[in-house]
Short mmCIF file of C-alpha atoms in Angstrom, two decimals:
data_model
loop_
_atom_site.label_atom_id
_atom_site.label_comp_id
_atom_site.label_asym_id
_atom_site.label_seq_id
_atom_site.Cartn_x
_atom_site.Cartn_y
_atom_site.Cartn_z
CA PHE I 186 0.06 -0.05 -0.03
CA ARG I 187 1.05 3.58 -0.64
CA LYS I 188 -0.88 6.50 0.83
CA GLY I 189 -3.60 4.01 1.88
CA LEU I 190 -4.06 2.57 -1.60
CA PRO I 191 -2.97 -0.70 -3.12
CA ASN I 192 0.35 -0.18 -4.91
CA GLY I 193 2.81 -2.77 -6.30
CA PHE I 194 2.06 -6.50 -6.56
CA GLY I 195 -0.61 -7.94 -4.47
CA THR I 196 -3.95 -9.72 -3.92
CA TYR I 197 -7.25 -7.89 -3.13
CA THR I 198 -10.34 -9.89 -2.24
CA TYR I 199 -13.59 -7.91 -2.71
CA SER I 200 -16.66 -8.36 -0.44
CA THR I 201 -18.42 -10.15 -3.32
CA GLY I 202 -15.86 -12.87 -3.28
CA ALA I 203 -14.15 -11.58 -6.50
CA LYS I 204 -10.36 -11.51 -6.33
CA TYR I 205 -7.63 -9.72 -8.28
CA VAL I 206 -3.98 -10.93 -8.13
CA GLY I 207 -1.59 -8.65 -9.88
CA GLU I 208 -0.08 -5.22 -10.17
CA TRP I 209 -1.50 -2.05 -8.77
CA ILE I 210 -0.80 1.64 -9.12
CA GLY I 211 -2.59 4.23 -6.95
CA GLY I 212 -5.37 1.85 -5.93
CA LYS I 213 -6.19 0.68 -9.51
CA LYS I 214 -5.38 -2.45 -11.42
CA ASP I 215 -2.37 -1.50 -13.57
CA GLY I 216 -0.10 -3.96 -15.27
CA GLU I 217 -0.42 -7.70 -15.54
CA GLY I 218 -3.00 -9.44 -13.41
CA LYS I 219 -5.79 -11.95 -12.94
CA TYR I 220 -9.28 -11.06 -11.91
CA THR I 221 -11.59 -13.92 -10.76
CA PHE I 222 -15.23 -13.24 -10.28
CA LYS I 223 -18.84 -14.62 -10.77
CA PHE I 224 -20.79 -13.57 -13.83
CA TYR I 225 -24.41 -14.88 -13.93
CA ASP I 226 -23.41 -17.45 -11.28
CA LYS I 227 -20.56 -18.76 -13.39
CA ASP I 228 -16.89 -18.54 -12.54
CA SER I 229 -15.21 -16.07 -14.81
CA ILE I 230 -11.60 -15.01 -15.28
CA GLN I 231 -10.07 -11.93 -16.89
CA ASN I 232 -6.35 -12.67 -17.18
CA GLY I 233 -4.16 -10.05 -18.83
CA LEU I 234 -3.15 -6.42 -18.98
CA TRP I 235 -4.77 -3.64 -17.00
CA GLU I 236 -4.37 0.13 -17.08
CA LYS I 237 -5.90 2.58 -14.62
CA GLY I 238 -8.41 -0.03 -13.56
CA LYS I 239 -9.56 -1.02 -17.09
CA TYR I 240 -9.02 -4.40 -18.66
CA LEU I 241 -7.04 -4.00 -21.91
CA GLY I 242 -7.02 -7.76 -22.99
CA PRO I 243 -4.78 -10.75 -22.74
CA VAL I 244 -1.05 -10.45 -22.35
CA PRO I 245 0.39 -10.26 -25.83
CA GLU I 246 3.26 -12.53 -26.86
CA LYS I 247 6.60 -11.05 -25.90
CA PRO I 248 8.50 -9.25 -28.69
CA LYS I 249 10.74 -11.45 -30.72
CA VAL I 250 14.04 -10.68 -32.56
CA THR I 251 14.24 -12.55 -35.92
CA ILE I 252 17.56 -11.18 -37.27
CA ASN I 253 20.45 -9.94 -35.06
CA LYS I 254 23.66 -9.36 -36.86
CA GLY I 255 26.26 -6.95 -35.48
CA VAL I 256 24.40 -5.95 -32.33
CA ASP I 257 26.14 -6.30 -28.96
CA ARG I 258 22.91 -5.98 -27.01
CA TYR I 259 19.37 -4.78 -27.34
CA SER I 260 16.18 -4.17 -25.30
CA ILE I 261 12.56 -3.98 -26.42
CA ASP I 262 10.30 -2.39 -23.81
CA ARG I 263 6.68 -1.31 -23.59
CA MET I 264 6.56 2.20 -22.16
CA GLY I 265 2.79 2.43 -21.73
CA SER I 266 -0.29 2.58 -23.86
CA GLY I 267 -0.23 4.44 -27.07
CA ASN I 268 -2.43 6.92 -28.76
CA PRO I 269 -1.32 6.51 -31.41
CA ASP I 270 0.59 3.20 -30.93
CA ARG I 271 4.24 3.63 -31.96
CA VAL I 272 7.72 2.08 -31.99
CA LEU I 273 10.84 4.24 -31.58
CA ILE I 274 14.26 2.90 -32.14
CA TYR I 275 17.40 4.31 -30.46
CA PHE I 276 21.04 3.60 -31.37
CA PHE I 277 23.92 3.55 -28.90
CA GLN I 278 27.64 3.00 -28.89
CA ASN I 279 29.92 3.14 -25.83
CA GLY I 280 27.02 4.33 -23.67
CA ALA I 281 26.11 7.39 -25.92
CA PRO I 282 23.96 7.85 -28.96
CA ASN I 283 25.64 6.32 -31.91
CA ARG I 284 26.61 9.19 -34.27
CA GLY I 285 28.72 7.06 -36.62
CA ILE I 286 25.95 5.44 -38.61
CA SER I 287 25.81 5.52 -42.39
CA GLU I 288 23.90 3.78 -45.19
CA PHE I 289 20.85 3.74 -42.86
CA LEU I 290 17.69 1.98 -44.00
CA ILE I 291 14.59 1.43 -41.90
CA SER I 292 11.35 -0.39 -42.74
CA GLY I 293 8.20 -1.19 -40.88
CA SER I 294 5.21 -3.45 -41.68
CA SER I 295 2.77 -0.58 -41.09
CA GLY I 296 2.48 3.02 -39.93
CA ILE I 297 4.01 6.36 -40.69
CA GLU I 298 7.74 7.11 -40.21
CA LEU I 299 8.42 9.27 -37.17
CA LYS I 300 11.50 11.04 -35.80
CA LEU I 301 11.39 12.08 -32.21
CA GLY I 302 14.57 13.31 -30.42
CA ASN I 303 17.24 10.67 -30.97
CA GLY I 304 14.62 8.06 -31.90
CA ILE I 305 13.28 6.94 -35.27
CA GLY I 306 10.38 4.62 -35.89
CA TYR I 307 6.75 4.47 -36.79
CA GLU I 308 3.44 5.59 -35.36
CA PHE I 309 -0.22 4.67 -36.25
CA ILE I 310 1.00 1.01 -36.46
CA GLU I 311 -0.95 -2.18 -36.54
CA PHE I 312 0.08 -5.34 -34.73
CA PRO I 313 1.85 -7.57 -35.08
CA PHE I 314 4.42 -5.00 -36.22
CA THR I 315 7.68 -6.03 -37.85
CA GLY I 316 10.52 -3.50 -37.90
CA ARG I 317 13.90 -3.83 -39.60
CA VAL I 318 17.02 -1.63 -39.62
CA ASN I 319 20.17 -1.92 -41.70
CA TYR I 320 23.13 0.32 -41.27
CA VAL I 321 26.84 0.59 -41.31
CA THR I 322 28.64 1.70 -38.14
CA TRP I 323 32.12 1.87 -36.52
CA ASN I 324 33.36 -0.73 -34.12
CA LYS I 325 33.85 0.59 -30.57
CA ILE I 326 37.45 1.79 -31.18
CA HIS I 327 36.75 3.32 -34.59
CA THR I 328 39.26 1.16 -36.50
CA ALA I 329 36.79 -0.62 -38.80
CA GLN I 330 33.21 -0.44 -40.04
CA PHE I 331 30.65 -3.24 -40.13
CA LEU I 332 27.12 -3.88 -41.31
CA VAL I 333 24.30 -4.22 -38.84
CA THR I 334 20.92 -5.92 -39.54
CA PHE I 335 18.28 -6.05 -36.84
CA GLU I 336 14.72 -7.24 -37.29
CA PHE I 337 12.04 -7.61 -34.66
CA VAL I 338 8.32 -8.42 -34.23
CA ILE I 339 6.11 -6.70 -31.60
CA TYR I 340 2.73 -8.42 -31.03
CA GLY I 341 0.83 -6.01 -28.77
CA PRO I 342 -0.26 -2.42 -28.73
CA GLY I 343 1.45 0.42 -26.85
CA ASN I 344 4.30 2.80 -27.06
CA TRP I 345 7.46 0.66 -27.52
CA GLU I 346 11.14 1.62 -27.23
CA VAL I 347 13.83 -0.48 -28.94
CA LYS I 348 17.37 0.23 -27.91
CA ILE I 349 20.23 -1.17 -30.00
CA HIS I 350 23.84 -1.12 -28.73
CA ASN I 351 26.86 -1.57 -30.95
#
């Protein structure tokens, strides 16, 4: 609890016998959780994602990387719900934005290309969304260049951040 309201991961049993097990923010179901209740005297379950107390739907399949050539590490994270849904890709080298990229090519299975700060990607996308980037970059000590190919699939809606480290 925080400030008297459920916050974090926990179980709440209602006076009706209904029960929610999952994540809370500010007293509202928010995140992944399971709500068990009676509906017309039948046991019912809503298992999935919640935001501000509203059920969004089942938990989508986790993002998948289908091609990974020349990437040291990466992360694909959902940063919240989207309106519009979008995917932004950020490029890093030695802990800072990668400024040594050339021959850059990006493609997405849907949406409109978007540049926002250091990120590039797509908004108004449909899921599943497949994104692909190809580019040439320097190695970490700037003695040679190499080709990077990175392709991924995101299955569920939201605002997504993809971080690629070379």
